[in-house]
Every structure is written in structure tokens, then in C-alpha cells.
Amino acid sequence: MTKITEITVGIVSLPLKTPFTTARHTVTAAQAVQVKVTLANGLIGVGTGTPNEVVTGDTLASSRAVLEDVIIPSLIGCEFEDWSSNLAILKNAIQDNQPAKAAVEFALYDLRCQTYQTSLVKLLGGRQAAVTTDMTLGIKPLDQMVAAAQEFVKQGFTTLKIKVGSNGIAADLHLIATISKAVGPQIKLRLDANQGWSRMEAAQALRELANANLPIEFVEQPLAANDIAGLRELTQLHILPIMADESAFSYQDVIRLCSEHAVDYVNIKLMKTGGLSEAEKINDICAASGISCMIGCMIEPTNSIQAAIAFAASHENVKFADLDSVYMTKEVPEGLILNGPELRIK
């Protein structure tokens, strides 16, 4: 048996090329807590977790404090081979704080891959470590968003995700139609309101978008996270597919969404689930309920995006990928090959 002898915490911060704005906040860097877990045999596993105060409810400072004060002491001295026990200790050490837990879990998975001399994709049961991602247009003045959309299409992206929900329905509809006209009907669109619409606004938007016959794949989180009844109403209109994001953190959240037929799709983000093990459970219940998933991300650095790629590449029910944060940083991401919209683990 091999003991966990040391766990250290640092901070990673990668400036973005330009600020990224949603209906709820603006981000200027891909930041994360970085965890290194050392075993008695000398192996070191690395993982990162990106907190987001308006989504996950934590910050870099709070995540670091939780790691140092609560999570790390609970795992030091544990036998690494007691896998299920360690994951349970990590999950139950403290409520919430999912990005901090994700960082530790990724490090543990890294150690498992080293121990078995395999890749994370193969460890999770997949084969090819590549996915095709969309590219997200953050909220900016209309002319800047149109120019960005056209540039992304030139780079090979065939699907664009448009952030809406902060300027009113009329402005949002005009924005979507203008971008679609600028890039052409062959470019698929995904809309993300980040909880920015009311039920009435969302229903109006769905009807007008459908009447405009735009190439829209789905509308993500149009309503407040706790408005499950409202999401169900929109879904049962059968106008455009509805995806849950902020409404779907845990397995329990997704059981409710599935049992109430509240959404058509679920966006799995490893920063919401606290890592891969909870994401596995969420994907399983979605698959059993006939609900496809998307693998999404916060504004994250390479390490956690690699884990997300491996997860998507290992699960057939993950039909969509939104892993574009590594295209947004000034530094070229290490450990990944970027070929237009294709992301591949080296």
C-alpha cells in the first residue's frame, strides 16, 4: 500500500487575449488553484480547479483556504489504493467547494494513470483523445461580436456560442440575427442566456427565433437556476431545445431535471461536479433518461480542459463540447494540440 505523504497548493493565472463578458460577470484571466499530490513512492499528480464566484460560489482565496484547512488534512496519510474511500473522503470533507475538490480529484486520477501507465482517456474507457469544440462570443458591442464571429469562422469553427441575456430581448434577437447573417446559415449557433431572461422573455425569444428559422442547436440556461418549473414549461413548448447549466451541479440536481422532463440537454462542467466521478454519475442518469450532454468549462487552464476532453472522448452520450477557454489565453496551451475547432491531448 502507498500512502499520500504530501499535498501542496499554488495558483495558476493566464491572462486572456481580451476580457470575456457574460450576463453575470467579466473575466480577464484563466485562473485556478493547482494541487500537487505526492505519494510515498515518489509519484506526483497534478490537478487544477477554477472557481467562479457567480457560478460555483467561491474564489481563488476561498478555494485555497478550504484545501489547506480542510481537504488536505483529511487525505494526508491515506492509502492511495483505497480509491473509493479517498473519493468519498474528498467529497464529504466539506459541503460545496467543487473546484477545490476537482483539483484534488484530477491529481488523484493523474496518479492513477501513472500507476497503471496509461492515459486518462483509456482509464475512463475511451480511445481517441480529441473533441470538436464550439467557440464562444462574449458580450461586447455588436460590431465587435460580428467581427469576432467572422474571424472564428475563418479559423475553421463551424459552431458559435453566443452569450445573451444582459441587454433585453429585442437587442438579443437583433444580435443573434445579425451574427447569423454575417457568418452564413451553415454555421450552427448555440445561445447562452446565463439565467438572464424571465419566463415571458424566454418564451417570446424562442418563438421569434424559431420563426426566423435560424440554425440554432439549443438555448442554454435561459432562466434562473432554481426555476425548474419554468424550464419545464419552455421545454414542453417544443420550439427549440433547452439545456440546463447552472441548474445542474450534482447528481441529485440532474435526477430532478430528468424526472420532471425539465430540459432536453444537460451541460456537465467538471468545476460544478467537483471532478470526474460525479460527472460519470450525471452522464449515466442522463443517458438512461434519453438526455444528451455537453461537456463545458469555465475560463480554465489546460490541465482541467484535458480532463474534460478525456471525459467527452470516453462517453458517447456527450454529444457537444464547449471547451474553448484554451483558445482565449495569450499563452499557447501546453499539453494540447489545437487544430481549428479540434482539441486533442498530446
CSV table of C-alpha atoms in Angstrom, one decimal:
chain,number,residue,atom,x,y,z
A,1,MET,CA,0.0,0.0,0.0
A,2,THR,CA,1.2,3.5,-0.8
A,3,LYS,CA,0.4,6.5,1.4
A,4,ILE,CA,-0.4,10.0,0.4
A,5,THR,CA,2.5,11.9,2.0
A,6,GLU,CA,2.2,15.5,0.8
A,7,ILE,CA,-0.3,17.8,-0.9
A,8,THR,CA,0.6,21.3,-1.9
A,9,VAL,CA,-1.4,24.2,-3.3
A,10,GLY,CA,-0.4,27.0,-5.7
A,11,ILE,CA,-2.1,29.5,-8.1
A,12,VAL,CA,-2.1,29.5,-11.9
A,13,SER,CA,-3.1,32.7,-13.8
A,14,LEU,CA,-3.0,33.0,-17.6
A,15,PRO,CA,-4.1,36.4,-19.0
A,16,LEU,CA,-6.7,36.3,-21.7
A,17,LYS,CA,-6.3,37.9,-25.1
A,18,THR,CA,-9.3,40.1,-24.4
A,19,PRO,CA,-11.8,40.3,-21.4
A,20,PHE,CA,-14.6,37.7,-21.6
A,21,THR,CA,-18.1,39.0,-20.5
A,22,THR,CA,-21.3,37.1,-19.8
A,23,ALA,CA,-24.6,38.3,-18.5
A,24,ARG,CA,-23.2,37.9,-15.0
A,25,HIS,CA,-19.6,38.9,-14.9
A,26,THR,CA,-16.3,39.7,-16.8
A,27,VAL,CA,-13.2,37.6,-16.7
A,28,THR,CA,-9.7,38.7,-17.6
A,29,ALA,CA,-7.6,35.6,-16.9
A,30,ALA,CA,-7.8,31.8,-16.8
A,31,GLN,CA,-7.1,31.3,-13.1
A,32,ALA,CA,-7.0,28.1,-11.0
A,33,VAL,CA,-5.8,26.6,-7.8
A,34,GLN,CA,-3.1,24.0,-8.6
A,35,VAL,CA,-2.8,20.9,-6.4
A,36,LYS,CA,0.2,18.5,-6.3
A,37,VAL,CA,-0.3,15.2,-4.6
A,38,THR,CA,2.8,13.3,-3.7
A,39,LEU,CA,2.9,9.6,-2.9
A,40,ALA,CA,5.4,7.7,-0.7
A,41,ASN,CA,6.8,6.1,-3.8
A,42,GLY,CA,7.7,9.5,-5.3
A,43,LEU,CA,5.0,9.8,-7.9
A,44,ILE,CA,3.4,13.3,-8.1
A,45,GLY,CA,0.0,14.0,-9.5
A,46,VAL,CA,-1.2,17.4,-10.6
A,47,GLY,CA,-4.7,18.9,-10.9
A,48,THR,CA,-6.3,22.3,-11.2
A,49,GLY,CA,-9.6,23.8,-10.3
A,50,THR,CA,-11.1,27.1,-11.4
A,51,PRO,CA,-13.6,28.8,-9.0
A,52,ASN,CA,-16.2,31.2,-10.2
A,53,GLU,CA,-17.9,33.4,-7.6
A,54,VAL,CA,-21.1,33.8,-9.7
A,55,VAL,CA,-21.4,30.2,-10.7
A,56,THR,CA,-19.7,27.9,-8.2
A,57,GLY,CA,-19.8,30.5,-5.4
A,58,ASP,CA,-16.1,30.5,-4.5
A,59,THR,CA,-12.9,32.3,-5.2
A,60,LEU,CA,-9.2,31.5,-5.6
A,61,ALA,CA,-8.6,32.6,-2.0
A,62,SER,CA,-11.5,30.6,-0.5
A,63,SER,CA,-10.6,27.5,-2.6
A,64,ARG,CA,-7.0,27.7,-1.4
A,65,ALA,CA,-8.2,28.1,2.2
A,66,VAL,CA,-10.6,25.2,2.0
A,67,LEU,CA,-7.8,23.0,0.5
A,68,GLU,CA,-5.2,23.9,3.1
A,69,ASP,CA,-7.5,23.9,6.1
A,70,VAL,CA,-10.0,21.1,5.4
A,71,ILE,CA,-9.4,18.9,2.4
A,72,ILE,CA,-5.7,18.3,2.5
A,73,PRO,CA,-5.6,17.3,6.2
A,74,SER,CA,-8.3,14.8,5.6
A,75,LEU,CA,-6.3,13.0,2.9
A,76,ILE,CA,-2.7,13.1,4.2
A,77,GLY,CA,-1.7,9.6,5.3
A,78,CYS,CA,-4.5,7.8,3.4
A,79,GLU,CA,-3.6,4.8,1.3
A,80,PHE,CA,-3.7,5.7,-2.3
A,81,GLU,CA,-5.0,2.3,-3.4
A,82,ASP,CA,-8.2,2.9,-1.3
A,83,TRP,CA,-9.6,4.6,-4.3
A,84,SER,CA,-13.3,4.7,-3.5
A,85,SER,CA,-12.6,5.6,0.1
A,86,ASN,CA,-10.4,8.5,-0.9
A,87,LEU,CA,-13.0,9.9,-3.3
A,88,ALA,CA,-15.6,9.6,-0.5
A,89,ILE,CA,-13.3,11.5,1.9
A,90,LEU,CA,-12.8,14.2,-0.7
A,91,LYS,CA,-16.5,14.6,-1.4
A,92,ASN,CA,-17.6,14.6,2.2
A,93,ALA,CA,-14.8,16.7,3.7
A,94,ILE,CA,-16.8,19.9,3.2
A,95,GLN,CA,-20.0,21.0,1.5
A,96,ASP,CA,-19.8,22.6,-2.0
A,97,ASN,CA,-16.4,24.0,-2.9
A,98,GLN,CA,-16.4,21.8,-6.1
A,99,PRO,CA,-13.5,23.4,-7.9
A,100,ALA,CA,-11.2,22.7,-5.0
A,101,LYS,CA,-12.4,19.1,-4.9
A,102,ALA,CA,-12.0,18.9,-8.7
A,103,ALA,CA,-8.3,19.9,-8.5
A,104,VAL,CA,-7.6,17.2,-5.9
A,105,GLU,CA,-9.5,14.6,-7.8
A,106,PHE,CA,-7.7,15.4,-11.1
A,107,ALA,CA,-4.4,15.0,-9.3
A,108,LEU,CA,-5.5,11.6,-7.9
A,109,TYR,CA,-6.6,10.5,-11.4
A,110,ASP,CA,-3.2,11.7,-12.7
A,111,LEU,CA,-1.5,9.4,-10.2
A,112,ARG,CA,-3.7,6.5,-11.2
A,113,CYS,CA,-2.8,7.0,-14.8
A,114,GLN,CA,0.9,7.0,-13.8
A,115,THR,CA,0.5,3.9,-11.7
A,116,TYR,CA,-1.2,1.9,-14.5
A,117,GLN,CA,1.0,3.6,-17.2
A,118,THR,CA,-2.0,4.6,-19.3
A,119,SER,CA,-3.8,7.8,-20.4
A,120,LEU,CA,-6.8,9.3,-18.8
A,121,VAL,CA,-8.9,8.6,-21.9
A,122,LYS,CA,-8.0,4.9,-21.7
A,123,LEU,CA,-8.5,4.8,-18.0
A,124,LEU,CA,-12.0,6.1,-18.5
A,125,GLY,CA,-12.7,3.6,-21.2
A,126,GLY,CA,-12.2,5.7,-24.3
A,127,ARG,CA,-9.9,5.5,-27.3
A,128,GLN,CA,-9.4,8.8,-29.1
A,129,ALA,CA,-8.4,11.9,-27.1
A,130,ALA,CA,-10.0,14.5,-29.3
A,131,VAL,CA,-13.2,16.5,-29.4
A,132,THR,CA,-14.6,19.3,-31.6
A,133,THR,CA,-15.5,22.4,-29.7
A,134,ASP,CA,-17.6,25.5,-30.4
A,135,MET,CA,-16.2,29.0,-29.9
A,136,THR,CA,-18.0,31.4,-27.6
A,137,LEU,CA,-18.7,35.1,-28.3
A,138,GLY,CA,-18.6,37.0,-25.1
A,139,ILE,CA,-20.8,40.1,-24.7
A,140,LYS,CA,-19.4,43.1,-26.5
A,141,PRO,CA,-20.7,45.9,-28.7
A,142,LEU,CA,-22.5,44.4,-31.7
A,143,ASP,CA,-19.8,45.3,-34.3
A,144,GLN,CA,-17.1,43.7,-32.3
A,145,MET,CA,-19.1,40.5,-31.8
A,146,VAL,CA,-19.8,40.3,-35.5
A,147,ALA,CA,-16.1,40.8,-36.3
A,148,ALA,CA,-15.1,38.1,-33.8
A,149,ALA,CA,-17.7,35.7,-35.2
A,150,GLN,CA,-16.3,36.1,-38.7
A,151,GLU,CA,-12.8,35.7,-37.5
A,152,PHE,CA,-13.6,32.4,-35.7
A,153,VAL,CA,-15.3,31.1,-38.8
A,154,LYS,CA,-12.1,31.9,-40.8
A,155,GLN,CA,-10.2,29.8,-38.2
A,156,GLY,CA,-12.4,26.8,-39.0
A,157,PHE,CA,-15.1,26.9,-36.3
A,158,THR,CA,-18.4,25.7,-37.5
A,159,THR,CA,-20.4,26.3,-34.3
A,160,LEU,CA,-20.6,29.5,-32.4
A,161,LYS,CA,-21.9,30.0,-28.9
A,162,ILE,CA,-23.4,33.5,-28.3
A,163,LYS,CA,-23.7,35.0,-24.9
A,164,VAL,CA,-27.0,36.9,-24.5
A,165,GLY,CA,-29.3,37.9,-21.6
A,166,SER,CA,-27.9,41.3,-20.5
A,167,ASN,CA,-29.4,43.8,-22.9
A,168,GLY,CA,-33.0,42.8,-23.3
A,169,ILE,CA,-34.9,40.5,-25.7
A,170,ALA,CA,-35.1,42.9,-28.6
A,171,ALA,CA,-31.3,43.6,-28.6
A,172,ASP,CA,-30.6,39.8,-28.1
A,173,LEU,CA,-32.7,38.8,-31.1
A,174,HIS,CA,-31.2,41.5,-33.2
A,175,LEU,CA,-27.7,40.4,-32.2
A,176,ILE,CA,-28.4,36.7,-33.0
A,177,ALA,CA,-29.9,37.5,-36.4
A,178,THR,CA,-27.1,39.9,-37.3
A,179,ILE,CA,-24.4,37.4,-36.4
A,180,SER,CA,-26.1,34.6,-38.2
A,181,LYS,CA,-26.4,36.7,-41.4
A,182,ALA,CA,-22.7,37.7,-41.1
A,183,VAL,CA,-21.4,34.1,-40.9
A,184,GLY,CA,-24.0,32.4,-43.0
A,185,PRO,CA,-26.6,29.7,-42.4
A,186,GLN,CA,-24.1,26.8,-42.5
A,187,ILE,CA,-22.7,28.0,-39.1
A,188,LYS,CA,-24.6,26.5,-36.2
A,189,LEU,CA,-25.5,28.7,-33.2
A,190,ARG,CA,-25.8,27.9,-29.5
A,191,LEU,CA,-27.3,30.6,-27.3
A,192,ASP,CA,-26.5,31.0,-23.6
A,193,ALA,CA,-28.5,33.4,-21.5
A,194,ASN,CA,-26.8,32.6,-18.2
A,195,GLN,CA,-30.1,32.9,-16.4
A,196,GLY,CA,-30.7,36.4,-17.9
A,197,TRP,CA,-34.3,36.0,-19.2
A,198,SER,CA,-37.7,35.8,-17.5
A,199,ARG,CA,-40.1,33.1,-18.4
A,200,MET,CA,-42.1,35.6,-20.6
A,201,GLU,CA,-38.9,36.9,-22.3
A,202,ALA,CA,-37.6,33.4,-22.9
A,203,ALA,CA,-40.9,32.1,-24.5
A,204,GLN,CA,-41.0,35.2,-26.7
A,205,ALA,CA,-37.4,34.7,-27.7
A,206,LEU,CA,-38.0,31.0,-28.6
A,207,ARG,CA,-40.9,31.8,-30.8
A,208,GLU,CA,-39.2,34.6,-32.6
A,209,LEU,CA,-36.0,32.7,-33.1
A,210,ALA,CA,-38.0,29.7,-34.5
A,211,ASN,CA,-40.0,32.0,-36.8
A,212,ALA,CA,-36.7,33.4,-38.1
A,213,ASN,CA,-35.6,29.9,-39.0
A,214,LEU,CA,-32.0,30.4,-37.7
A,215,PRO,CA,-29.6,27.5,-37.4
A,216,ILE,CA,-29.9,27.2,-33.5
A,217,GLU,CA,-28.9,24.0,-31.8
A,218,PHE,CA,-30.2,24.9,-28.3
A,219,VAL,CA,-30.8,27.6,-25.8
A,220,GLU,CA,-28.7,27.2,-22.6
A,221,GLN,CA,-30.0,28.2,-19.1
A,222,PRO,CA,-32.5,30.9,-20.2
A,223,LEU,CA,-34.0,31.1,-16.7
A,224,ALA,CA,-32.8,31.3,-13.1
A,225,ALA,CA,-31.1,28.2,-11.9
A,226,ASN,CA,-33.8,27.3,-9.4
A,227,ASP,CA,-36.7,27.8,-11.8
A,228,ILE,CA,-37.1,24.2,-12.7
A,229,ALA,CA,-40.8,24.6,-13.4
A,230,GLY,CA,-40.1,27.4,-15.8
A,231,LEU,CA,-37.5,25.3,-17.6
A,232,ARG,CA,-40.1,22.5,-17.9
A,233,GLU,CA,-42.6,25.0,-19.4
A,234,LEU,CA,-40.1,26.1,-22.0
A,235,THR,CA,-39.0,22.6,-22.8
A,236,GLN,CA,-42.6,21.4,-23.3
A,237,LEU,CA,-43.3,24.2,-25.8
A,238,HIS,CA,-41.1,22.0,-28.1
A,239,ILE,CA,-39.9,25.1,-30.0
A,240,LEU,CA,-36.1,24.9,-29.5
A,241,PRO,CA,-34.1,22.5,-27.3
A,242,ILE,CA,-33.4,23.7,-23.8
A,243,MET,CA,-30.2,23.0,-22.0
A,244,ALA,CA,-29.5,23.2,-18.2
A,245,ASP,CA,-26.2,24.6,-16.9
A,246,GLU,CA,-26.4,26.4,-13.6
A,247,SER,CA,-29.4,24.2,-12.7
A,248,ALA,CA,-27.2,21.0,-12.9
A,249,PHE,CA,-24.4,20.8,-10.4
A,250,SER,CA,-25.0,17.5,-8.7
A,251,TYR,CA,-26.4,14.0,-9.4
A,252,GLN,CA,-29.4,15.0,-7.3
A,253,ASP,CA,-30.0,18.1,-9.4
A,254,VAL,CA,-29.9,16.1,-12.6
A,255,ILE,CA,-32.2,13.4,-11.2
A,256,ARG,CA,-34.8,16.1,-10.7
A,257,LEU,CA,-34.3,17.6,-14.1
A,258,CYS,CA,-34.7,14.2,-15.8
A,259,SER,CA,-37.6,13.0,-13.7
A,260,GLU,CA,-39.5,16.3,-14.3
A,261,HIS,CA,-38.6,16.3,-18.1
A,262,ALA,CA,-37.4,19.9,-17.5
A,263,VAL,CA,-34.7,20.1,-20.1
A,264,ASP,CA,-33.6,18.5,-23.4
A,265,TYR,CA,-29.9,18.6,-22.6
A,266,VAL,CA,-27.5,19.0,-19.7
A,267,ASN,CA,-24.2,20.9,-19.6
A,268,ILE,CA,-21.7,18.9,-17.5
A,269,LYS,CA,-18.9,21.1,-16.1
A,270,LEU,CA,-16.2,19.4,-14.0
A,271,MET,CA,-15.9,22.6,-11.9
A,272,LYS,CA,-19.6,22.2,-11.0
A,273,THR,CA,-19.4,18.5,-10.3
A,274,GLY,CA,-16.2,18.5,-8.3
A,275,GLY,CA,-14.4,16.2,-10.8
A,276,LEU,CA,-14.9,13.2,-12.9
A,277,SER,CA,-16.6,10.8,-10.5
A,278,GLU,CA,-19.7,12.9,-10.1
A,279,ALA,CA,-19.7,13.7,-13.8
A,280,GLU,CA,-19.8,10.0,-14.5
A,281,LYS,CA,-22.9,9.6,-12.4
A,282,ILE,CA,-24.6,12.6,-14.0
A,283,ASN,CA,-23.9,11.3,-17.5
A,284,ASP,CA,-25.2,7.9,-16.6
A,285,ILE,CA,-28.6,9.2,-15.4
A,286,CYS,CA,-28.9,11.5,-18.4
A,287,ALA,CA,-28.1,8.6,-20.8
A,288,ALA,CA,-30.7,6.4,-19.1
A,289,SER,CA,-33.3,9.2,-19.4
A,290,GLY,CA,-32.6,9.9,-23.1
A,291,ILE,CA,-30.9,13.3,-22.4
A,292,SER,CA,-27.7,14.0,-24.2
A,293,CYS,CA,-25.0,16.1,-22.6
A,294,MET,CA,-22.5,18.7,-23.4
A,295,ILE,CA,-19.0,19.0,-21.7
A,296,GLY,CA,-18.5,22.6,-20.8
A,297,CYS,CA,-15.9,24.7,-19.0
A,298,MET,CA,-15.3,27.9,-17.0
A,299,ILE,CA,-12.4,30.0,-18.1
A,300,GLU,CA,-9.9,27.3,-17.2
A,301,PRO,CA,-6.3,26.5,-17.9
A,302,THR,CA,-5.0,23.4,-19.8
A,303,ASN,CA,-5.0,20.8,-17.0
A,304,SER,CA,-8.7,20.7,-16.3
A,305,ILE,CA,-9.5,21.1,-20.0
A,306,GLN,CA,-7.5,17.9,-20.7
A,307,ALA,CA,-9.7,16.1,-18.1
A,308,ALA,CA,-12.8,17.4,-19.9
A,309,ILE,CA,-11.6,16.3,-23.3
A,310,ALA,CA,-10.9,12.8,-21.9
A,311,PHE,CA,-14.3,12.7,-20.3
A,312,ALA,CA,-16.0,13.7,-23.6
A,313,ALA,CA,-13.9,11.3,-25.6
A,314,SER,CA,-14.9,8.4,-23.3
A,315,HIS,CA,-18.7,8.9,-23.2
A,316,GLU,CA,-20.9,8.5,-26.3
A,317,ASN,CA,-23.8,10.4,-24.5
A,318,VAL,CA,-21.6,13.6,-24.6
A,319,LYS,CA,-22.7,15.0,-27.9
A,320,PHE,CA,-21.5,18.6,-27.6
A,321,ALA,CA,-18.3,20.2,-26.4
A,322,ASP,CA,-17.8,23.8,-25.2
A,323,LEU,CA,-14.1,23.7,-24.2
A,324,ASP,CA,-12.9,27.0,-25.8
A,325,SER,CA,-11.1,28.7,-22.9
A,326,VAL,CA,-7.7,27.4,-24.1
A,327,TYR,CA,-8.2,29.5,-27.3
A,328,MET,CA,-8.7,32.6,-25.2
A,329,THR,CA,-5.4,32.8,-23.3
A,330,LYS,CA,-2.4,34.8,-24.5
A,331,GLU,CA,-0.1,31.8,-23.9
A,332,VAL,CA,-0.3,28.8,-26.2
A,333,PRO,CA,-1.6,25.9,-24.1
A,334,GLU,CA,0.9,23.1,-23.4
A,335,GLY,CA,-0.3,19.5,-23.5
A,336,LEU,CA,-2.9,20.2,-26.2
A,337,ILE,CA,-2.9,20.3,-30.0
A,338,LEU,CA,-5.3,22.9,-31.4
A,339,ASN,CA,-6.3,22.4,-35.0
A,340,GLY,CA,-9.1,24.8,-35.7
A,341,PRO,CA,-12.1,23.6,-33.6
A,342,GLU,CA,-10.5,20.2,-32.9
A,343,LEU,CA,-8.9,19.8,-29.5
A,344,ARG,CA,-6.5,16.9,-29.0
A,345,ILE,CA,-4.5,15.8,-25.9
A,346,LYS,CA,-0.8,15.4,-26.7
